[in-house]
mmCIF file of C-alpha atoms in Angstrom:
data_model
loop_
_atom_site.group_PDB
_atom_site.id
_atom_site.type_symbol
_atom_site.label_atom_id
_atom_site.label_comp_id
_atom_site.label_asym_id
_atom_site.label_seq_id
_atom_site.Cartn_x
_atom_site.Cartn_y
_atom_site.Cartn_z
ATOM 1 C CA MET A 1 8.768 -30.370 -9.390
ATOM 2 C CA VAL A 2 8.958 -26.863 -10.856
ATOM 3 C CA GLN A 3 11.975 -27.767 -12.971
ATOM 4 C CA ARG A 4 10.483 -31.065 -14.072
ATOM 5 C CA ARG A 5 7.148 -29.592 -15.103
ATOM 6 C CA ARG A 6 8.669 -26.330 -16.336
ATOM 7 C CA TYR A 7 6.114 -24.151 -14.605
ATOM 8 C CA SER A 8 6.006 -20.536 -15.675
ATOM 9 C CA LEU A 9 5.992 -17.954 -12.880
ATOM 10 C CA PRO A 10 2.238 -17.203 -13.245
ATOM 11 C CA GLU A 11 1.452 -20.927 -13.209
ATOM 12 C CA LEU A 12 3.443 -21.521 -10.034
ATOM 13 C CA VAL A 13 1.922 -18.496 -8.306
ATOM 14 C CA GLU A 14 -1.593 -19.713 -9.092
ATOM 15 C CA LEU A 15 -0.707 -23.198 -7.873
ATOM 16 C CA VAL A 16 0.624 -21.864 -4.570
ATOM 17 C CA ARG A 17 -2.472 -19.715 -4.070
ATOM 18 C CA GLY A 18 -4.882 -22.503 -4.874
ATOM 19 C CA GLN A 19 -6.322 -20.722 -7.893
ATOM 20 C CA THR A 20 -8.356 -23.046 -10.104
ATOM 21 C CA ALA A 21 -10.637 -22.727 -13.107
ATOM 22 C CA ARG A 22 -13.635 -22.833 -10.757
ATOM 23 C CA ASP A 23 -12.218 -20.404 -8.195
ATOM 24 C CA ARG A 24 -9.770 -17.830 -9.529
ATOM 25 C CA ARG A 25 -9.602 -15.818 -6.308
ATOM 26 C CA PRO A 26 -5.971 -15.247 -5.196
ATOM 27 C CA ASN A 27 -7.133 -14.290 -1.684
ATOM 28 C CA LYS A 28 -9.933 -16.577 -0.528
ATOM 29 C CA ALA A 29 -10.992 -14.093 2.175
ATOM 30 C CA LEU A 30 -12.211 -11.602 -0.448
ATOM 31 C CA CYS A 31 -15.625 -12.435 -1.862
ATOM 32 C CA PRO A 32 -17.027 -10.728 -5.001
ATOM 33 C CA LYS A 33 -20.531 -12.054 -4.275
ATOM 34 C CA ARG A 34 -20.437 -10.453 -0.833
ATOM 35 C CA TYR A 35 -19.388 -7.156 -2.404
ATOM 36 C CA ASP A 36 -22.304 -7.393 -4.829
ATOM 37 C CA LEU A 37 -24.685 -7.541 -1.890
ATOM 38 C CA LEU A 38 -23.050 -5.187 0.614
ATOM 39 C CA LEU A 39 -21.418 -2.538 -1.585
ATOM 40 C CA ARG A 40 -24.189 -1.819 -4.072
ATOM 41 C CA GLY A 41 -23.954 1.920 -4.687
ATOM 42 C CA TYR A 42 -20.304 2.252 -3.629
ATOM 43 C CA ARG A 43 -18.284 3.945 -6.369
ATOM 44 C CA HIS A 44 -15.502 1.336 -6.416
ATOM 45 C CA GLN A 45 -17.746 -1.722 -6.098
ATOM 46 C CA ARG A 46 -16.792 -3.198 -9.468
ATOM 47 C CA LEU A 47 -13.093 -2.609 -8.845
ATOM 48 C CA LEU A 48 -13.276 -4.505 -5.552
ATOM 49 C CA GLN A 49 -15.129 -7.351 -7.247
ATOM 50 C CA SER A 50 -12.479 -7.494 -9.972
ATOM 51 C CA ILE A 51 -9.603 -7.557 -7.462
ATOM 52 C CA ALA A 52 -11.343 -10.224 -5.399
ATOM 53 C CA THR A 53 -11.809 -12.334 -8.535
ATOM 54 C CA ASP A 54 -8.439 -11.983 -10.292
ATOM 55 C CA GLY A 55 -6.182 -9.847 -8.098
ATOM 56 C CA VAL A 56 -4.799 -6.372 -8.719
ATOM 57 C CA CYS A 57 -4.281 -5.915 -12.471
ATOM 58 C CA PRO A 58 -2.424 -2.622 -13.059
ATOM 59 C CA GLY A 59 -1.226 -1.353 -16.398
ATOM 60 C CA TRP A 60 2.477 -1.315 -17.289
ATOM 61 C CA LEU A 61 4.363 1.077 -19.542
ATOM 62 C CA ARG A 62 6.561 -1.737 -20.824
ATOM 63 C CA PRO A 63 5.386 -5.164 -21.999
ATOM 64 C CA GLU A 64 7.873 -6.924 -19.721
ATOM 65 C CA PRO A 65 10.842 -6.216 -17.416
ATOM 66 C CA HIS A 66 14.322 -5.904 -18.862
ATOM 67 C CA GLN A 67 17.432 -5.667 -16.710
ATOM 68 C CA ASN A 68 21.018 -5.907 -17.834
ATOM 69 C CA LYS A 69 22.315 -6.146 -14.282
ATOM 70 C CA ARG A 70 20.715 -7.216 -11.025
ATOM 71 C CA PRO A 71 20.955 -4.374 -8.453
ATOM 72 C CA ALA A 72 22.639 -5.101 -5.142
ATOM 73 C CA ASN A 73 20.642 -4.964 -1.932
ATOM 74 C CA HIS A 74 21.072 -1.920 0.280
ATOM 75 C CA HIS A 75 23.645 -2.039 3.073
ATOM 76 C CA SER A 76 20.869 -1.790 5.681
ATOM 77 C CA ALA A 77 19.597 -5.209 4.561
ATOM 78 C CA ASN A 78 23.054 -6.768 4.355
ATOM 79 C CA ARG A 79 23.929 -5.592 7.878
ATOM 80 C CA ASN A 80 20.857 -7.329 9.291
ATOM 81 C CA LEU A 81 20.778 -10.374 7.047
ATOM 82 C CA SER A 82 19.415 -12.838 9.624
ATOM 83 C CA ALA A 83 16.562 -10.493 10.540
ATOM 84 C CA GLU A 84 15.897 -9.888 6.845
ATOM 85 C CA ILE A 85 15.664 -13.630 6.172
ATOM 86 C CA ALA A 86 13.376 -14.086 9.191
ATOM 87 C CA SER A 87 11.060 -11.390 7.825
ATOM 88 C CA ILE A 88 10.924 -13.083 4.429
ATOM 89 C CA ARG A 89 10.193 -16.463 6.015
ATOM 90 C CA LYS A 90 7.365 -14.896 7.991
ATOM 91 C CA GLY A 91 5.958 -13.428 4.785
ATOM 92 C CA GLN A 92 6.377 -16.781 3.068
ATOM 93 C CA ASP A 93 4.276 -18.461 5.772
ATOM 94 C CA ALA A 94 1.611 -15.781 5.275
ATOM 95 C CA SER A 95 1.498 -16.422 1.489
ATOM 96 C CA GLN A 96 2.987 -13.000 0.873
ATOM 97 C CA TYR A 97 6.264 -14.170 -0.658
ATOM 98 C CA LEU A 98 7.129 -16.916 -3.097
ATOM 99 C CA VAL A 99 10.732 -18.032 -2.549
ATOM 100 C CA VAL A 100 12.597 -20.263 -5.009
ATOM 101 C CA ASN A 101 16.234 -21.262 -5.437
ATOM 102 C CA ARG A 102 18.597 -20.031 -8.118
ATOM 103 C CA ASP A 103 18.040 -23.036 -10.387
ATOM 104 C CA VAL A 104 14.301 -22.421 -10.524
ATOM 105 C CA ALA A 105 14.834 -18.684 -10.918
ATOM 106 C CA ALA A 106 16.922 -19.382 -14.022
ATOM 107 C CA LEU A 107 13.760 -20.627 -15.743
ATOM 108 C CA TRP A 108 12.234 -17.156 -15.595
ATOM 109 C CA VAL A 109 14.250 -14.497 -17.395
ATOM 110 C CA ASN A 110 11.684 -11.696 -17.332
ATOM 111 C CA VAL A 111 11.598 -10.869 -13.622
ATOM 112 C CA GLN A 112 12.287 -7.349 -12.349
ATOM 113 C CA ILE A 113 14.689 -7.436 -9.388
ATOM 114 C CA SER A 114 14.505 -4.548 -6.915
ATOM 115 C CA PRO A 115 16.857 -4.180 -3.942
ATOM 116 C CA PHE A 116 15.868 -4.964 -0.379
ATOM 117 C CA GLY A 117 16.540 -2.595 2.482
ATOM 118 C CA ALA A 118 15.740 -2.664 6.187
ATOM 119 C CA VAL A 119 14.808 -0.120 8.829
ATOM 120 C CA ALA A 120 14.795 -0.640 12.570
ATOM 121 C CA LYS A 121 11.532 -1.016 14.431
ATOM 122 C CA LYS A 122 10.886 1.079 17.513
ATOM 123 C CA ASP A 123 12.433 -0.423 20.646
ATOM 124 C CA VAL A 124 13.495 -3.595 18.798
ATOM 125 C CA ASP A 125 17.049 -4.872 18.269
ATOM 126 C CA PRO A 126 17.599 -4.745 14.459
ATOM 127 C CA SER A 127 19.696 -7.898 14.625
ATOM 128 C CA VAL A 128 16.540 -9.713 15.747
ATOM 129 C CA GLU A 129 13.752 -8.005 13.809
ATOM 130 C CA VAL A 130 13.567 -5.303 11.139
ATOM 131 C CA ARG A 131 10.983 -3.755 8.882
ATOM 132 C CA LEU A 132 11.822 -5.090 5.430
ATOM 133 C CA ILE A 133 11.744 -2.524 2.636
ATOM 134 C CA HIS A 134 11.425 -3.495 -1.011
ATOM 135 C CA ASP A 135 12.870 -0.508 -2.872
ATOM 136 C CA LEU A 136 10.667 -0.511 -5.960
ATOM 137 C CA SER A 137 11.825 2.998 -6.942
ATOM 138 C CA PHE A 138 15.388 1.860 -7.677
ATOM 139 C CA PRO A 139 17.095 2.246 -10.052
ATOM 140 C CA VAL A 140 15.676 5.642 -10.987
ATOM 141 C CA GLY A 141 14.268 5.603 -14.503
ATOM 142 C CA ASP A 142 14.212 1.827 -14.770
ATOM 143 C CA SER A 143 12.375 0.771 -11.629
ATOM 144 C CA THR A 144 9.103 -1.037 -11.038
ATOM 145 C CA ASN A 145 7.479 2.238 -10.028
ATOM 146 C CA ASP A 146 8.767 3.915 -13.187
ATOM 147 C CA ALA A 147 7.244 1.117 -15.268
ATOM 148 C CA SER A 148 3.869 1.322 -13.500
ATOM 149 C CA ASP A 149 1.143 3.038 -15.504
ATOM 150 C CA LYS A 150 -0.211 5.540 -12.973
ATOM 151 C CA ALA A 151 -3.148 6.310 -15.267
ATOM 152 C CA SER A 152 -4.435 2.771 -14.700
ATOM 153 C CA PHE A 153 -4.608 3.237 -10.916
ATOM 154 C CA PRO A 154 -7.975 4.054 -9.314
ATOM 155 C CA ASN A 155 -8.611 7.634 -8.284
ATOM 156 C CA ALA A 156 -7.924 7.754 -4.556
ATOM 157 C CA HIS A 157 -9.836 10.256 -2.454
ATOM 158 C CA TYR A 158 -8.218 11.314 0.810
ATOM 159 C CA THR A 159 -10.180 13.511 3.211
ATOM 160 C CA ASN A 160 -8.160 16.132 5.062
ATOM 161 C CA VAL A 161 -7.666 15.470 8.752
ATOM 162 C CA ALA A 162 -9.537 18.737 9.394
ATOM 163 C CA ALA A 163 -12.726 16.691 8.919
ATOM 164 C CA ILE A 164 -12.139 15.195 12.377
ATOM 165 C CA ALA A 165 -11.987 18.669 13.932
ATOM 166 C CA ARG A 166 -15.189 19.666 12.137
ATOM 167 C CA ARG A 167 -16.890 16.528 13.442
ATOM 168 C CA ILE A 168 -15.904 17.424 17.009
ATOM 169 C CA ASP A 169 -17.521 20.849 16.605
ATOM 170 C CA GLU A 170 -20.590 19.276 15.021
ATOM 171 C CA CYS A 171 -21.054 16.829 17.902
ATOM 172 C CA GLY A 172 -20.711 19.665 20.396
ATOM 173 C CA GLU A 173 -23.429 21.673 18.663
ATOM 174 C CA LEU A 174 -25.828 18.727 18.304
ATOM 175 C CA HIS A 175 -25.296 17.393 21.836
ATOM 176 C CA PRO A 176 -24.407 20.288 24.182
ATOM 177 C CA GLY A 177 -23.222 19.105 27.571
ATOM 178 C CA VAL A 178 -22.710 15.521 26.372
ATOM 179 C CA ARG A 179 -19.249 13.949 26.516
ATOM 180 C CA MET A 180 -17.628 13.540 23.101
ATOM 181 C CA CYS A 181 -15.304 10.612 22.451
ATOM 182 C CA ILE A 182 -12.813 9.459 19.859
ATOM 183 C CA MET A 183 -11.402 6.027 19.041
ATOM 184 C CA LYS A 184 -9.165 4.599 16.352
ATOM 185 C CA GLY A 185 -8.883 1.237 14.666
ATOM 186 C CA ASP A 186 -6.346 -0.315 12.354
ATOM 187 C CA VAL A 187 -6.443 -2.894 9.571
ATOM 188 C CA ASN A 188 -4.060 -5.787 10.091
ATOM 189 C CA GLY A 189 -1.675 -6.103 7.158
ATOM 190 C CA ALA A 190 -3.494 -3.492 5.050
ATOM 191 C CA PHE A 191 -1.923 -3.750 1.565
ATOM 192 C CA ARG A 192 -1.151 -7.437 2.079
ATOM 193 C CA HIS A 193 -4.806 -8.354 1.674
ATOM 194 C CA LEU A 194 -4.569 -7.266 -1.963
ATOM 195 C CA MET A 195 -2.963 -9.957 -4.081
ATOM 196 C CA LEU A 196 -1.425 -9.050 -7.423
ATOM 197 C CA SER A 197 -2.590 -10.866 -10.505
ATOM 198 C CA SER A 198 -0.310 -13.760 -11.421
ATOM 199 C CA ARG A 199 0.720 -11.855 -14.564
ATOM 200 C CA SER A 200 1.980 -8.854 -12.564
ATOM 201 C CA VAL A 201 4.120 -10.485 -9.871
ATOM 202 C CA ARG A 202 7.141 -10.626 -12.208
ATOM 203 C CA TRP A 203 7.619 -6.905 -11.500
ATOM 204 C CA MET A 204 8.023 -7.549 -7.764
ATOM 205 C CA GLY A 205 11.185 -9.645 -7.517
ATOM 206 C CA GLY A 206 14.056 -9.457 -5.062
ATOM 207 C CA TYR A 207 17.210 -11.518 -4.583
ATOM 208 C CA ILE A 208 19.138 -12.740 -1.531
ATOM 209 C CA PRO A 209 22.666 -13.618 -2.776
ATOM 210 C CA ASP A 210 23.725 -15.361 0.445
ATOM 211 C CA CYS A 211 20.806 -17.776 0.106
ATOM 212 C CA ARG A 212 20.852 -17.850 -3.691
ATOM 213 C CA ALA A 213 17.126 -17.248 -3.476
ATOM 214 C CA LEU A 214 14.690 -15.347 -5.668
ATOM 215 C CA VAL A 215 11.895 -13.695 -3.683
ATOM 216 C CA ILE A 216 8.646 -12.768 -5.430
ATOM 217 C CA ASP A 217 6.238 -10.440 -3.645
ATOM 218 C CA MET A 218 2.774 -11.748 -4.522
ATOM 219 C CA SER A 219 0.741 -9.027 -2.787
ATOM 220 C CA ALA A 220 0.608 -5.268 -3.238
ATOM 221 C CA PRO A 221 3.811 -4.307 -1.406
ATOM 222 C CA PHE A 222 4.533 -1.271 0.705
ATOM 223 C CA GLY A 223 6.663 0.967 -1.511
ATOM 224 C CA TRP A 224 4.836 0.244 -4.744
ATOM 225 C CA SER A 225 3.186 3.407 -6.084
ATOM 226 C CA GLY A 226 0.014 1.465 -6.845
ATOM 227 C CA SER A 227 -0.552 0.107 -3.341
ATOM 228 C CA PRO A 228 -2.033 3.271 -1.735
ATOM 229 C CA PRO A 229 -4.625 4.035 -4.459
ATOM 230 C CA TYR A 230 -5.724 0.413 -4.788
ATOM 231 C CA TYR A 231 -5.969 -0.022 -1.032
ATOM 232 C CA ALA A 232 -7.816 3.312 -0.724
ATOM 233 C CA ALA A 233 -10.715 1.722 -2.602
ATOM 234 C CA PHE A 234 -10.957 -0.926 0.137
ATOM 235 C CA GLY A 235 -10.453 1.513 3.008
ATOM 236 C CA GLY A 236 -13.134 3.711 1.485
ATOM 237 C CA ALA A 237 -15.492 0.731 1.335
ATOM 238 C CA ILE A 238 -15.053 0.176 5.074
ATOM 239 C CA SER A 239 -15.936 3.811 5.798
ATOM 240 C CA TRP A 240 -18.825 3.675 3.318
ATOM 241 C CA LEU A 241 -20.357 0.748 5.207
ATOM 242 C CA VAL A 242 -19.858 2.391 8.611
ATOM 243 C CA GLY A 243 -21.392 5.658 7.393
ATOM 244 C CA ARG A 244 -24.574 3.883 6.321
ATOM 245 C CA GLU A 245 -25.233 2.533 9.812
ATOM 246 C CA SER A 246 -26.698 4.006 12.996
ATOM 247 C CA PRO A 247 -27.698 2.714 16.442
ATOM 248 C CA HIS A 248 -31.217 2.304 15.047
ATOM 249 C CA SER A 249 -30.097 0.159 12.083
ATOM 250 C CA LEU A 250 -27.734 -2.063 14.057
ATOM 251 C CA THR A 251 -30.109 -2.760 16.953
ATOM 252 C CA GLY A 252 -33.083 -3.697 14.816
ATOM 253 C CA GLY A 253 -34.903 -0.513 15.763
ATOM 254 C CA LYS A 254 -34.515 -0.930 19.531
ATOM 255 C CA ASN A 255 -32.421 2.248 19.690
ATOM 256 C CA VAL A 256 -34.275 5.253 18.247
ATOM 257 C CA ASP A 257 -31.026 7.093 17.357
ATOM 258 C CA ALA A 258 -31.041 7.055 13.541
ATOM 259 C CA ASP A 259 -28.241 9.581 12.971
ATOM 260 C CA PRO A 260 -25.575 8.016 10.692
ATOM 261 C CA LEU A 261 -22.202 7.190 12.214
ATOM 262 C CA PHE A 262 -19.138 9.259 11.341
ATOM 263 C CA PRO A 263 -16.368 7.317 9.571
ATOM 264 C CA TYR A 264 -12.923 8.667 8.704
ATOM 265 C CA GLU A 265 -10.035 6.781 7.175
ATOM 266 C CA TRP A 266 -6.491 7.569 6.169
ATOM 267 C CA VAL A 267 -5.031 4.563 4.357
ATOM 268 C CA ASP A 268 -5.362 1.782 6.981
ATOM 269 C CA ASP A 269 -6.137 4.026 9.969
ATOM 270 C CA HIS A 270 -9.811 4.456 10.838
ATOM 271 C CA VAL A 271 -11.159 7.084 13.232
ATOM 272 C CA LEU A 272 -14.560 7.400 14.891
ATOM 273 C CA VAL A 273 -15.836 10.539 16.649
ATOM 274 C CA GLU A 274 -19.184 10.293 18.437
ATOM 275 C CA ALA A 275 -21.194 11.779 21.289
ATOM 276 C CA ASP A 276 -21.567 9.507 24.309
ATOM 277 C CA THR A 277 -25.314 9.075 23.937
ATOM 278 C CA PRO A 278 -27.045 5.802 24.936
ATOM 279 C CA GLY A 279 -25.669 2.892 22.920
ATOM 280 C CA ARG A 280 -23.908 4.984 20.291
ATOM 281 C CA LEU A 281 -20.287 4.285 21.211
ATOM 282 C CA SER A 282 -20.661 0.512 21.404
ATOM 283 C CA VAL A 283 -22.584 0.432 18.126
ATOM 284 C CA ALA A 284 -19.957 2.570 16.350
ATOM 285 C CA SER A 285 -17.019 0.371 17.408
ATOM 286 C CA ALA A 286 -18.958 -2.765 16.436
ATOM 287 C CA ALA A 287 -19.831 -1.253 13.052
ATOM 288 C CA LEU A 288 -16.165 -0.558 12.301
ATOM 289 C CA ARG A 289 -15.080 -4.085 13.180
ATOM 290 C CA LEU A 290 -17.913 -5.635 11.172
ATOM 291 C CA ALA A 291 -17.155 -3.436 8.155
ATOM 292 C CA MET A 292 -13.470 -4.419 8.204
ATOM 293 C CA MET A 293 -14.357 -8.106 8.243
ATOM 294 C CA ALA A 294 -17.011 -7.679 5.555
ATOM 295 C CA VAL A 295 -14.549 -5.994 3.182
ATOM 296 C CA LEU A 296 -11.224 -7.698 3.971
ATOM 297 C CA GLY A 297 -12.111 -10.918 5.731
ATOM 298 C CA PRO A 298 -11.978 -12.329 9.280
ATOM 299 C CA ARG A 299 -8.269 -11.635 9.868
ATOM 300 C CA SER A 300 -8.388 -7.948 8.992
ATOM 301 C CA ASN A 301 -8.962 -6.525 12.484
ATOM 302 C CA ASN A 302 -5.772 -5.501 14.255
ATOM 303 C CA GLU A 303 -7.159 -5.560 17.795
ATOM 304 C CA LYS A 304 -3.812 -4.500 19.263
ATOM 305 C CA MET A 305 -4.184 -1.176 17.467
ATOM 306 C CA PHE A 306 -7.823 -0.555 18.427
ATOM 307 C CA SER A 307 -8.070 2.081 21.132
ATOM 308 C CA GLU A 308 -10.748 2.505 23.765
ATOM 309 C CA TRP A 309 -13.189 5.384 23.564
ATOM 310 C CA SER A 310 -11.573 8.442 25.134
ATOM 311 C CA THR A 311 -11.812 12.226 25.264
ATOM 312 C CA THR A 312 -8.198 12.523 24.068
ATOM 313 C CA ALA A 313 -6.281 10.512 21.509
ATOM 314 C CA GLU A 314 -3.215 10.702 19.316
ATOM 315 C CA VAL A 315 -4.487 10.118 15.802
ATOM 316 C CA LEU A 316 -2.445 10.374 12.598
ATOM 317 C CA GLY A 317 0.361 12.121 14.451
ATOM 318 C CA LEU A 318 -1.924 14.735 16.057
ATOM 319 C CA VAL A 319 -3.393 14.959 19.550
ATOM 320 C CA PHE A 320 -7.132 15.629 19.637
ATOM 321 C CA ASP A 321 -8.591 16.913 22.913
ATOM 322 C CA MET A 322 -12.373 16.631 22.794
ATOM 323 C CA GLU A 323 -13.002 18.590 25.994
ATOM 324 C CA GLN A 324 -10.718 21.507 25.165
ATOM 325 C CA LYS A 325 -11.540 21.238 21.450
ATOM 326 C CA THR A 326 -7.888 21.545 20.496
ATOM 327 C CA VAL A 327 -5.618 19.852 17.976
ATOM 328 C CA SER A 328 -1.891 19.804 18.675
ATOM 329 C CA MET A 329 1.306 18.031 17.763
ATOM 330 C CA PRO A 330 3.010 15.807 20.348
ATOM 331 C CA ALA A 331 5.885 17.655 22.014
ATOM 332 C CA ALA A 332 8.373 14.959 20.993
ATOM 333 C CA LYS A 333 7.473 15.362 17.323
ATOM 334 C CA LEU A 334 7.742 19.144 17.531
ATOM 335 C CA LEU A 335 11.214 18.829 19.041
ATOM 336 C CA LYS A 336 12.211 16.342 16.336
ATOM 337 C CA ALA A 337 11.031 18.697 13.588
ATOM 338 C CA GLN A 338 12.791 21.671 15.167
ATOM 339 C CA THR A 339 16.036 19.722 15.522
ATOM 340 C CA ARG A 340 15.947 18.709 11.853
ATOM 341 C CA VAL A 341 15.288 22.272 10.671
ATOM 342 C CA ASN A 342 18.114 23.651 12.840
ATOM 343 C CA ALA A 343 20.502 20.993 11.546
ATOM 344 C CA LEU A 344 19.543 21.869 7.987
ATOM 345 C CA GLY A 345 20.498 25.505 8.552
ATOM 346 C CA HIS A 346 24.056 24.500 9.436
ATOM 347 C CA ARG A 347 24.555 22.197 6.466
ATOM 348 C CA LYS A 348 25.940 23.149 3.074
ATOM 349 C CA ASP A 349 23.791 20.607 1.285
ATOM 350 C CA VAL A 350 21.446 17.695 1.995
ATOM 351 C CA SER A 351 20.460 14.414 0.393
ATOM 352 C CA ARG A 352 17.030 13.652 -0.995
ATOM 353 C CA HIS A 353 16.462 11.153 1.817
ATOM 354 C CA GLU A 354 17.151 13.858 4.407
ATOM 355 C CA LEU A 355 14.695 16.156 2.646
ATOM 356 C CA GLU A 356 12.039 13.436 2.727
ATOM 357 C CA CYS A 357 12.581 12.923 6.465
ATOM 358 C CA LEU A 358 12.193 16.647 7.077
ATOM 359 C CA LEU A 359 9.048 16.726 4.944
ATOM 360 C CA GLY A 360 7.559 13.999 7.105
ATOM 361 C CA SER A 361 8.365 15.914 10.291
ATOM 362 C CA LEU A 362 6.894 19.177 9.011
ATOM 363 C CA ARG A 363 3.739 17.865 7.343
ATOM 364 C CA HIS A 364 1.574 18.333 10.426
ATOM 365 C CA VAL A 365 3.413 21.512 11.414
ATOM 366 C CA SER A 366 2.276 23.101 8.151
ATOM 367 C CA THR A 367 -1.260 21.825 8.775
ATOM 368 C CA CYS A 368 -1.465 23.371 12.242
ATOM 369 C CA LEU A 369 0.623 26.482 11.525
ATOM 370 C CA ARG A 370 -0.217 28.245 8.271
ATOM 371 C CA SER A 371 2.856 30.477 8.393
ATOM 372 C CA ALA A 372 4.990 27.349 7.941
ATOM 373 C CA ARG A 373 3.405 26.438 4.607
ATOM 374 C CA PRO A 374 5.660 28.522 2.299
ATOM 375 C CA PHE A 375 8.751 26.829 3.749
ATOM 376 C CA PHE A 376 7.066 23.432 3.475
ATOM 377 C CA GLN A 377 6.240 24.117 -0.183
ATOM 378 C CA ARG A 378 9.854 25.100 -0.935
ATOM 379 C CA LEU A 379 11.002 21.940 0.795
ATOM 380 C CA HIS A 380 8.598 19.815 -1.250
ATOM 381 C CA LEU A 381 9.790 21.421 -4.481
ATOM 382 C CA ALA A 382 13.420 20.855 -3.496
ATOM 383 C CA CYS A 383 12.678 17.199 -2.810
ATOM 384 C CA LYS A 384 11.244 16.787 -6.303
ATOM 385 C CA ARG A 385 14.232 18.557 -7.888
ATOM 386 C CA ALA A 386 16.664 16.390 -5.941
ATOM 387 C CA HIS A 387 15.436 13.295 -7.770
ATOM 388 C CA ASP A 388 18.358 13.280 -10.164
ATOM 389 C CA ALA A 389 20.930 15.006 -7.980
ATOM 390 C CA GLU A 390 22.859 13.500 -5.108
ATOM 391 C CA ARG A 391 22.834 16.641 -2.973
ATOM 392 C CA TYR A 392 20.720 19.801 -2.759
ATOM 393 C CA PRO A 393 22.024 23.189 -1.495
ATOM 394 C CA SER A 394 20.480 23.898 1.906
ATOM 395 C CA GLN A 395 20.614 27.683 1.759
ATOM 396 C CA THR A 396 18.080 27.897 -1.073
ATOM 397 C CA LEU A 397 15.455 26.476 1.283
ATOM 398 C CA PHE A 398 15.809 29.457 3.612
ATOM 399 C CA ASP A 399 15.811 32.009 0.801
ATOM 400 C CA SER A 400 12.363 33.631 0.945
ATOM 401 C CA THR A 401 12.778 34.951 -2.568
#
């Protein structure tokens, strides 16, 4: 049908999504009219309405993709080909991927192809299931991320995790002797709720040679530099709604507690910290679930990742103890960070990927331990410098000068 009717890529994408002249929405769960009612006063209200209506419409530094040679997929994807294909089929069923054969792909010459990779999931056989990675930063200098106009992205505001610690102290001062509790919730699929405009999907192509298949990512993919700032506008909307509620507002005045709830979000992770006063905990958890559904639709709640209210919880890689009023790193993560630093000291040089892994391990160490920050800053600078070099000399990281 595609070959007979000579559909362009945007036309086929809109057909698959059910976009019509009367209803242009690429994701039918997002409702601009609902945002007009619920998010009046929220700083990104118009952006959310625009994305709900037409999809994510970023700017591009080039008018269209141009590739002389299609990059090969990473070895990690080739080694686990069956699991990679299963992941793509799952995404295809969820309207995340558009998959066409080579003959159809030949109709569209201006599609940017980025390599696929795969990483193992925790406690899962990689031959059965993997986490599919679309490497949109390759090749360096000519990648989808390089072509993305960062100036067109919304300004994302991330609140430091220290806000959770301050909230714990605040609750203790306002409610002395009352048990303080913490819970966390998670958005199901996060970035995948945000569909790209039909004109932008040509930058999100991939290719499976063994299947002779072109894969188009139709949503904001993990690994695209625009996904975090665009999603932050939606995550912020969820917190904005939660922060406007209280036990008084959500019980129709039956509960006299009118103190606003405390919302905190980091990308798709949401955290609540409240005193265990009458009705407050149940209202707070209900408010978070309702806000997620109001912003992202009925399938947004990832109930498997919602915790119960507790006095201790591991949140964003840190352990918060409400009774002791302490914040610490899990022992396993400390050992992992220490092992990586020790290994670095015995190496002549390291790759950029190894530097990035070490950065991830030390991010919370530098937050909890100020004396570690100079080393973390040197490591971050080295990672940026290693962009164009294959290896970076290890010894310079330990040179305090």
